[in-house]
Coordinates of C-alpha atoms in Angstrom, one line a residue:
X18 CA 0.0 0.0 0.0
X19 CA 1.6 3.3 -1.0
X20 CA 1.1 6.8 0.4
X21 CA 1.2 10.1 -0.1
X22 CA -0.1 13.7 1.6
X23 CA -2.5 15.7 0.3
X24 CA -1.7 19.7 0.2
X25 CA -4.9 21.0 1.6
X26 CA -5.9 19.6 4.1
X27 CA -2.4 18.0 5.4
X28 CA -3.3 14.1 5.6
X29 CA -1.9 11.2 4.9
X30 CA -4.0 8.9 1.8
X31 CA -3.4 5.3 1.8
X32 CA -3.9 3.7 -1.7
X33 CA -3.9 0.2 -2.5
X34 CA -1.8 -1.6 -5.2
X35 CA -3.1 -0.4 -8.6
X36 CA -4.6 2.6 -7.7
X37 CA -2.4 6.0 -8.5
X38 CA -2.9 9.1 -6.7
X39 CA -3.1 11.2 -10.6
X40 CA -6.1 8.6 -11.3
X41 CA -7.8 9.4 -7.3
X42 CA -7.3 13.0 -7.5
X43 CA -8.8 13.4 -11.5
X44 CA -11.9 11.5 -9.3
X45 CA -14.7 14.2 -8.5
X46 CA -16.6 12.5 -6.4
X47 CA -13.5 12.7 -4.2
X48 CA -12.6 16.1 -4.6
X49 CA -16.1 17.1 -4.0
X50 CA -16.5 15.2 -0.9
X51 CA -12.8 16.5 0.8
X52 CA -13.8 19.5 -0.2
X53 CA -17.3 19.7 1.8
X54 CA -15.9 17.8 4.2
X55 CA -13.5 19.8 4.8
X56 CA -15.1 23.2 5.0
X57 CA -18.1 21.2 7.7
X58 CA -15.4 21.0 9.8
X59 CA -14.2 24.5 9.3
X60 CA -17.5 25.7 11.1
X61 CA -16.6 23.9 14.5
X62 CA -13.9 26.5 15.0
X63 CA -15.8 29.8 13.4
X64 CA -19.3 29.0 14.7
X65 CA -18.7 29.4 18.5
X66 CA -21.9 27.8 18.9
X67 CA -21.1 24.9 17.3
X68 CA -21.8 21.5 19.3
X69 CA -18.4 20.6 18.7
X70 CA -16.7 24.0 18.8
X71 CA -14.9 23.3 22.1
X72 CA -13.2 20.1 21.2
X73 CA -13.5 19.8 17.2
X74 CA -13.3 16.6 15.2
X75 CA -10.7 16.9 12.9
X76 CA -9.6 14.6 9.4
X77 CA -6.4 12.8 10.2
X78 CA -6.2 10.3 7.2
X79 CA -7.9 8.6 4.6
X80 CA -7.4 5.1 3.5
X81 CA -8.7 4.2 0.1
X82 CA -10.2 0.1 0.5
X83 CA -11.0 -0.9 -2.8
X84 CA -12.1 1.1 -6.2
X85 CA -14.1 -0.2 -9.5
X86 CA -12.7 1.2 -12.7
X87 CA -15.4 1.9 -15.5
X88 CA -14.8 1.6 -19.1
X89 CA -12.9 -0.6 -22.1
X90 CA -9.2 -0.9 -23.1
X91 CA -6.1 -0.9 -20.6
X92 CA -6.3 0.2 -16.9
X93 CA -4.4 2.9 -17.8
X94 CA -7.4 4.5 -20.2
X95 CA -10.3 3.4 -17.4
X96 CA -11.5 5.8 -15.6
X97 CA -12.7 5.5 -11.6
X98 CA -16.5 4.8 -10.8
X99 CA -16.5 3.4 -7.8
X100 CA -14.3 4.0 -4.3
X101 CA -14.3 2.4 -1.4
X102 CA -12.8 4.5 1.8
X103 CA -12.4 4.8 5.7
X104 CA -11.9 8.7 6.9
X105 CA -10.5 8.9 10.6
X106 CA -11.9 12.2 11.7
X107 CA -11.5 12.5 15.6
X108 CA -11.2 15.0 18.1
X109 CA -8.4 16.0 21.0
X110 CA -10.5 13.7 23.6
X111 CA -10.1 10.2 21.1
X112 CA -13.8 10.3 20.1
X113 CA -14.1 9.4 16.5
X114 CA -16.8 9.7 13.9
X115 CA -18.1 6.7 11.6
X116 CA -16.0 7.1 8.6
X117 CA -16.8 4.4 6.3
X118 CA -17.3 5.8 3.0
X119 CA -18.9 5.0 -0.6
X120 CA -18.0 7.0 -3.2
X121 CA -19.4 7.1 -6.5
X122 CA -21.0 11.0 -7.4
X123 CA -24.2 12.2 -8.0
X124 CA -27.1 11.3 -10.8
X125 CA -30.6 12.6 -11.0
X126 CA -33.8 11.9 -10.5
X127 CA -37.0 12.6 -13.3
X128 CA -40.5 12.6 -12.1
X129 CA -42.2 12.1 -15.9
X130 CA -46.3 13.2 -15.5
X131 CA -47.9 12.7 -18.6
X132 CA -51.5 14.4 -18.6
X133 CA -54.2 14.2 -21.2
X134 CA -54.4 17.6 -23.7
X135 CA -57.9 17.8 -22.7
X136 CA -57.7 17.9 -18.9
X137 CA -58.9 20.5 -16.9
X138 CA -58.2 21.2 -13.0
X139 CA -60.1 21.9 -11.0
X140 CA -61.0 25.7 -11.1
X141 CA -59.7 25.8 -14.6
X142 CA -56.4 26.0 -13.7
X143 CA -55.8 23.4 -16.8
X144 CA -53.6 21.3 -14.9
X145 CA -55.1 18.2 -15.3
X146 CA -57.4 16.0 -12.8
X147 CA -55.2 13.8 -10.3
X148 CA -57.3 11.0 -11.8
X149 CA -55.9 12.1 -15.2
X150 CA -52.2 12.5 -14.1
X151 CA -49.8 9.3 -14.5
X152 CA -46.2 9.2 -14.1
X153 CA -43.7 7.1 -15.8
X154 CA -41.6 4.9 -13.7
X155 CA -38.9 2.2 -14.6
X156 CA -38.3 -1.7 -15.0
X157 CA -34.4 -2.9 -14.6
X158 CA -32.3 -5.3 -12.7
X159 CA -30.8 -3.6 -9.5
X160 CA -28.6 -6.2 -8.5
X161 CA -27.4 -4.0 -5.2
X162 CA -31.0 -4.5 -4.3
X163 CA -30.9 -8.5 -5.3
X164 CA -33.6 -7.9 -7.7
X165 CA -33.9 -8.0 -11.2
X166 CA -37.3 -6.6 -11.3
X167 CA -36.9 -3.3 -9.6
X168 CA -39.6 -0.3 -9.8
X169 CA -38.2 3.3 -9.5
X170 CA -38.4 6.6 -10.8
X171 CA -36.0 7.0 -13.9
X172 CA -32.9 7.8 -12.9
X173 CA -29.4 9.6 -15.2
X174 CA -28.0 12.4 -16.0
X175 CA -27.8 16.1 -17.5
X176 CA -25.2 15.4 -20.2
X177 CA -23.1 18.2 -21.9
X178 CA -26.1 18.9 -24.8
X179 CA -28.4 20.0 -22.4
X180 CA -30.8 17.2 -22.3
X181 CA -31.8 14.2 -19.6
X182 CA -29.4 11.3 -21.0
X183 CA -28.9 7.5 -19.7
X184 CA -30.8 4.2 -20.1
X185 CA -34.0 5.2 -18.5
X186 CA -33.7 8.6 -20.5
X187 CA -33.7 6.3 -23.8
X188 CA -35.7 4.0 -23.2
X189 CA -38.5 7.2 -22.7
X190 CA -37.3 8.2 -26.2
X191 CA -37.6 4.8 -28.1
X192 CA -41.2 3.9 -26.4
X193 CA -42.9 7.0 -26.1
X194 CA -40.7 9.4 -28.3
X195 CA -40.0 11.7 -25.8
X196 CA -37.0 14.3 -25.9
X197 CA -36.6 16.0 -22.4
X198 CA -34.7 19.2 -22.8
X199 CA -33.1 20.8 -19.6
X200 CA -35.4 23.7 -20.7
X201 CA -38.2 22.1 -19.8
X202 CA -37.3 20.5 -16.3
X203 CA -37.8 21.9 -13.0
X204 CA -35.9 21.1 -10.3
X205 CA -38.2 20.6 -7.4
X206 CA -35.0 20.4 -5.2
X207 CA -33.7 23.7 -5.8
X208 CA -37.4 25.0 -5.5
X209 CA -37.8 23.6 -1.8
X210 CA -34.5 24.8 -1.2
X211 CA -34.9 28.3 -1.5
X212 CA -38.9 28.0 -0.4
X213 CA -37.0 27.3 2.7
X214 CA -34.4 30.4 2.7
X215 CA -37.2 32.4 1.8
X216 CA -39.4 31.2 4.7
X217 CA -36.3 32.0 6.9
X218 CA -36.1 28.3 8.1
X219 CA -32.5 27.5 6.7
X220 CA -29.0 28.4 7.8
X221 CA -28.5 29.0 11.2
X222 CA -31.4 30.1 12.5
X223 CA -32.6 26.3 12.8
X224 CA -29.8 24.0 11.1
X225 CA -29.5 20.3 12.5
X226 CA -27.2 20.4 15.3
X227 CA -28.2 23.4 16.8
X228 CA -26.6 26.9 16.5
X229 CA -25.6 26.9 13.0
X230 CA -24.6 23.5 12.0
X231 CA -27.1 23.7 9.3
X232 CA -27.1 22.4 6.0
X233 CA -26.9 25.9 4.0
X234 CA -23.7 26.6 6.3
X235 CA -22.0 23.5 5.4
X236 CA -22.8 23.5 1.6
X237 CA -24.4 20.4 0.8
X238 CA -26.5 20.3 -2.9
X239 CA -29.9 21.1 -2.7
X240 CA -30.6 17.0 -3.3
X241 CA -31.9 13.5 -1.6
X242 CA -29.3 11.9 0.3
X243 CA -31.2 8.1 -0.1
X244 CA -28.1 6.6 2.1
X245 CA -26.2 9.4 4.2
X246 CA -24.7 7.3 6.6
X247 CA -22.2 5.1 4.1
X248 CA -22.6 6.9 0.6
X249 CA -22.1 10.3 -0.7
X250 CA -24.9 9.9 -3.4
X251 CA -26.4 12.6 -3.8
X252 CA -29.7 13.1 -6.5
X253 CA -31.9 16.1 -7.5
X254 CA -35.1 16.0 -8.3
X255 CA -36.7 16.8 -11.4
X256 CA -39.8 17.1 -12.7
X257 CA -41.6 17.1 -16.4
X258 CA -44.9 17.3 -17.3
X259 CA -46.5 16.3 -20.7
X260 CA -49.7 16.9 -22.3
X261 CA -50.5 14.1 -24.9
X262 CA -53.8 13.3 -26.5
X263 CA -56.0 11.1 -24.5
X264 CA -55.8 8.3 -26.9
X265 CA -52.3 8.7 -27.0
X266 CA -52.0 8.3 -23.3
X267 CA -54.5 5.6 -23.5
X268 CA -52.5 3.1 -25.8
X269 CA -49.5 3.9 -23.7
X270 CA -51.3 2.7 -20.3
X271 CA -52.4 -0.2 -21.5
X272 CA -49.1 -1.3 -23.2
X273 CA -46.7 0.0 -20.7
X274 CA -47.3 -2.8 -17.4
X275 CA -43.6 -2.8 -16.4
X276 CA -43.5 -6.5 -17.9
X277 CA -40.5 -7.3 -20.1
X278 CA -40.5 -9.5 -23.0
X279 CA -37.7 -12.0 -23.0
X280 CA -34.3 -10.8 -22.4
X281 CA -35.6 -7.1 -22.3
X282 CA -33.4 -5.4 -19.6
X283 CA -35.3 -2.8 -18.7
X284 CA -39.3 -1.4 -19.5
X285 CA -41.4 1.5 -18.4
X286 CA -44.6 1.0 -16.8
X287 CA -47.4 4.2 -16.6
X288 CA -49.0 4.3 -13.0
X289 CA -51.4 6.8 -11.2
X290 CA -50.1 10.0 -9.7
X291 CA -52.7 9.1 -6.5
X292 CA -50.9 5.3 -6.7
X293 CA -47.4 6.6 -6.9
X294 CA -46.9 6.4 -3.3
X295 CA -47.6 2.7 -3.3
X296 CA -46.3 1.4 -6.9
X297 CA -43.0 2.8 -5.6
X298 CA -42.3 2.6 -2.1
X299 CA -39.2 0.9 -2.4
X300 CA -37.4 3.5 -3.9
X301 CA -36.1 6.9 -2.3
X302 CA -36.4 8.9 -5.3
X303 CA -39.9 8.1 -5.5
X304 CA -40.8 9.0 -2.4
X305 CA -39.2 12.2 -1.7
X306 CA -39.9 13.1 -5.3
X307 CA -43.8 12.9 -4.1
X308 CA -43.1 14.8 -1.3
X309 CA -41.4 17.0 -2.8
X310 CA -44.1 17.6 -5.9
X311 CA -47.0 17.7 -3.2
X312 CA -45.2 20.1 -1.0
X313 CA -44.6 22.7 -3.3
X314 CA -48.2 22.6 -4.6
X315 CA -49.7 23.0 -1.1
X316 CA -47.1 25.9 -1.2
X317 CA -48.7 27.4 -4.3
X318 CA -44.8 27.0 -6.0
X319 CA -46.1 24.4 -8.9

């Protein structure tokens, strides 16, 4: 096992054999966490009324387990995916912090409504009956989960043209022919995040941990953490909503069950917007996406 010291902050890193420190430090979901990490423990010795102010936790090393190169060719053209890592952060009395740590970035989340064309709300405000509203949720093997049948909320990324990209994001293209442009998303975790500055609720004034330990003062994304204590996953929350024709959205209901013809890997499946809580209630995004959407309508946001 090699090791080396990073610059800023001034800590040993313990890499195992085949792992370089070029290749860990070109890793973003590294650099992102050190650097949050980092600052979080910054505010212990700023915030006077910190809970840990008068005898801070501090990072004394990291040692990297185990990583997961992605990608084809030699080791040297892979890039990192996945890392595996134990942070000893303690303070002056000996009292350390769980520091068991999966790496692997952020994605995002898409809650997909489709919604007839001729819908009305109620009180005209033409945005569809809940009994008219269905969302789009996919089929796939999660082997992490030990299934191979697993419901969600399509999951991916914003890639560099602007536009909602990944498997689940094609397999929305090829069965229902829909492009979703970043133009037309809206991020309902950005919206509840500054509904809450707004309201005065974030920052210091109330942060977890009393007397400014808050979120907003230690800089995390305005996402859904679905696994805080071992994972730094992170995933906004977007939302898209569709009108189709009603026959449209018809044919797609009945052909879109989540059941995959043979050696499919993964399928959509059209459910309910007033079943959503149940159809997926395995799966984080689902949920907080739900809460999310509901809480900014009683809000009067969407």
């Amino acid at each position: 096992m090699a090791t080396f010291r990073l610059k800023s902050p001034d800590i040993p890193v313990n890499l195992p054999e085949g792992l370089s420190e070029e290749k860990l430090l070109a890793f973003s979901p590294f650099n992102n966490w050190l650097k949050t990490l980092t600052h979080s423990l910054s505010l212990q010795h700023t915030n006077t009324a910190h809970p840990f102010h008068p005898d801070p936790y501090a990072l004394r090393s990291v040692t990297i387990q185990s990583f997961d190169l992605f990608g084809g060719g030699q080791q040297q053209q892979q890039r990192l995916g996945f890392l595996k890592l134990v942070a000893e952060v303690s303070n002056g009395a000996g009292s350390q912090l769980p520091g068991s740590v999966f790496l692997r970035g952020p994605s995002v989340a898409m809650l997909v409504m489709l919604i007839p064309d001729d819908s009305v709300g109620s009180g005209g405000r033409g945005d569809g009956y809940e009994e008219d509203r269905y969302v789009v949720l996919t089929v796939q093997p999660r082997i992490p989960a030990a299934s191979l049948a697993f419901v969600e909320l399509p999951a991916g990324m914003v890639d560099d043209d602007g536009e909602f990209a990944g498997t689940a994001a094609r397999e929305i293209r090829e069965e229902l022919g829909l492009e979703i442009p970043v133009a037309e998303l809206r991020c309902l975790s950005d919206m509840a995040a500054t509904d809450e500055k707004e309201e005065g609720r974030g920052g210091s004034s109330s942060g977890s941990g009393g007397g400014g330990g808050g979120d907003d003062d230690e800089g995390l994304p305005a996402a859904m953490y679905p696994s805080a204590g071992g994972c730094d996953e992170h995933i906004p929350i977007y939302m898209h909503e569709r009108r189709v024709p009603r026959e449209q959205l018809k044919e797609w209901t009945g052909k879109l069950t989540g059941l995959r013809d043979h050696g499919e890997m993964i399928t959509l499946k059209l459910v309910k917007m007033k079943d959503l809580w149940r159809e997926g209630a395995r799966d984080a995004k689902c949920l907080a996406a739900l809460a999310l959407w509901e809480g900014l309508r009683r809000q009067g946001k969407l």
